[in-house]
Amino acid sequence: MKPMVWHPEDRDSKVNSYLEEVNHAPYGAIAILVLASICGLTFLFLIGSL
């Protein structure tokens, strides 16, 4: 059985740097989607109140 203590391996730094590059939330797209939704709902409410 292997020991339960984790020791960093050689390729861990490569994997971590790859994940730092690739794995990011699309904050810009989320902000645009929220803003478009708010504008669209406001437009619908204004048109519906006429």
PDB file of C-alpha atoms in Angstrom:
ATOM      1  CA  MET A   1       0.000   0.000   0.000  1.00  0.00           C
ATOM      2  CA  LYS A   2       1.202   3.524  -0.804  1.00  0.00           C
ATOM      3  CA  PRO A   3       1.806   5.978   2.029  1.00  0.00           C
ATOM      4  CA  MET A   4      -0.907   8.597   2.543  1.00  0.00           C
ATOM      5  CA  VAL A   5       1.517  11.539   2.487  1.00  0.00           C
ATOM      6  CA  TRP A   6       1.450  13.521  -0.760  1.00  0.00           C
ATOM      7  CA  HIS A   7       4.700  14.730  -2.235  1.00  0.00           C
ATOM      8  CA  PRO A   8       4.763  17.059  -5.253  1.00  0.00           C
ATOM      9  CA  GLU A   9       5.725  15.392  -8.492  1.00  0.00           C
ATOM     10  CA  ASP A  10       7.742  16.853 -11.359  1.00  0.00           C
ATOM     11  CA  ARG A  11       4.812  17.399 -13.704  1.00  0.00           C
ATOM     12  CA  ASP A  12       2.594  19.097 -11.072  1.00  0.00           C
ATOM     13  CA  SER A  13       4.008  22.531 -11.846  1.00  0.00           C
ATOM     14  CA  LYS A  14       3.229  22.071 -15.558  1.00  0.00           C
ATOM     15  CA  VAL A  15      -0.326  20.985 -14.790  1.00  0.00           C
ATOM     16  CA  ASN A  16      -0.860  23.907 -12.404  1.00  0.00           C
ATOM     17  CA  SER A  17       0.419  26.468 -14.899  1.00  0.00           C
ATOM     18  CA  TYR A  18      -1.823  24.976 -17.616  1.00  0.00           C
ATOM     19  CA  LEU A  19      -4.860  25.157 -15.338  1.00  0.00           C
ATOM     20  CA  GLU A  20      -4.070  28.763 -14.412  1.00  0.00           C
ATOM     21  CA  GLU A  21      -4.041  29.671 -18.115  1.00  0.00           C
ATOM     22  CA  VAL A  22      -7.147  27.789 -19.195  1.00  0.00           C
ATOM     23  CA  ASN A  23      -9.540  27.525 -16.273  1.00  0.00           C
ATOM     24  CA  HIS A  24     -11.113  30.970 -15.833  1.00  0.00           C
ATOM     25  CA  ALA A  25     -14.740  31.929 -15.464  1.00  0.00           C
ATOM     26  CA  PRO A  26     -16.070  34.061 -18.337  1.00  0.00           C
ATOM     27  CA  TYR A  27     -16.801  37.146 -16.203  1.00  0.00           C
ATOM     28  CA  GLY A  28     -17.087  39.438 -19.225  1.00  0.00           C
ATOM     29  CA  ALA A  29     -19.661  37.240 -20.935  1.00  0.00           C
ATOM     30  CA  ILE A  30     -21.624  36.868 -17.685  1.00  0.00           C
ATOM     31  CA  ALA A  31     -21.688  40.656 -17.193  1.00  0.00           C
ATOM     32  CA  ILE A  32     -22.849  41.245 -20.777  1.00  0.00           C
ATOM     33  CA  LEU A  33     -25.568  38.607 -20.397  1.00  0.00           C
ATOM     34  CA  VAL A  34     -26.848  40.154 -17.160  1.00  0.00           C
ATOM     35  CA  LEU A  35     -26.798  43.652 -18.651  1.00  0.00           C
ATOM     36  CA  ALA A  36     -28.618  42.479 -21.800  1.00  0.00           C
ATOM     37  CA  SER A  37     -31.236  40.713 -19.666  1.00  0.00           C
ATOM     38  CA  ILE A  38     -31.863  43.820 -17.565  1.00  0.00           C
ATOM     39  CA  CYS A  39     -32.140  46.006 -20.683  1.00  0.00           C
ATOM     40  CA  GLY A  40     -34.434  43.507 -22.374  1.00  0.00           C
ATOM     41  CA  LEU A  41     -36.760  43.244 -19.386  1.00  0.00           C
ATOM     42  CA  THR A  42     -36.844  47.021 -19.019  1.00  0.00           C
ATOM     43  CA  PHE A  43     -37.708  47.341 -22.701  1.00  0.00           C
ATOM     44  CA  LEU A  44     -40.510  44.795 -22.373  1.00  0.00           C
ATOM     45  CA  PHE A  45     -41.944  46.533 -19.312  1.00  0.00           C
ATOM     46  CA  LEU A  46     -41.864  49.912 -21.046  1.00  0.00           C
ATOM     47  CA  ILE A  47     -43.529  48.557 -24.192  1.00  0.00           C
ATOM     48  CA  GLY A  48     -46.087  46.665 -22.109  1.00  0.00           C
ATOM     49  CA  SER A  49     -47.063  49.773 -20.178  1.00  0.00           C
ATOM     50  CA  LEU A  50     -48.077  51.712 -23.311  1.00  0.00           C
TER      51      LEU A  50
END
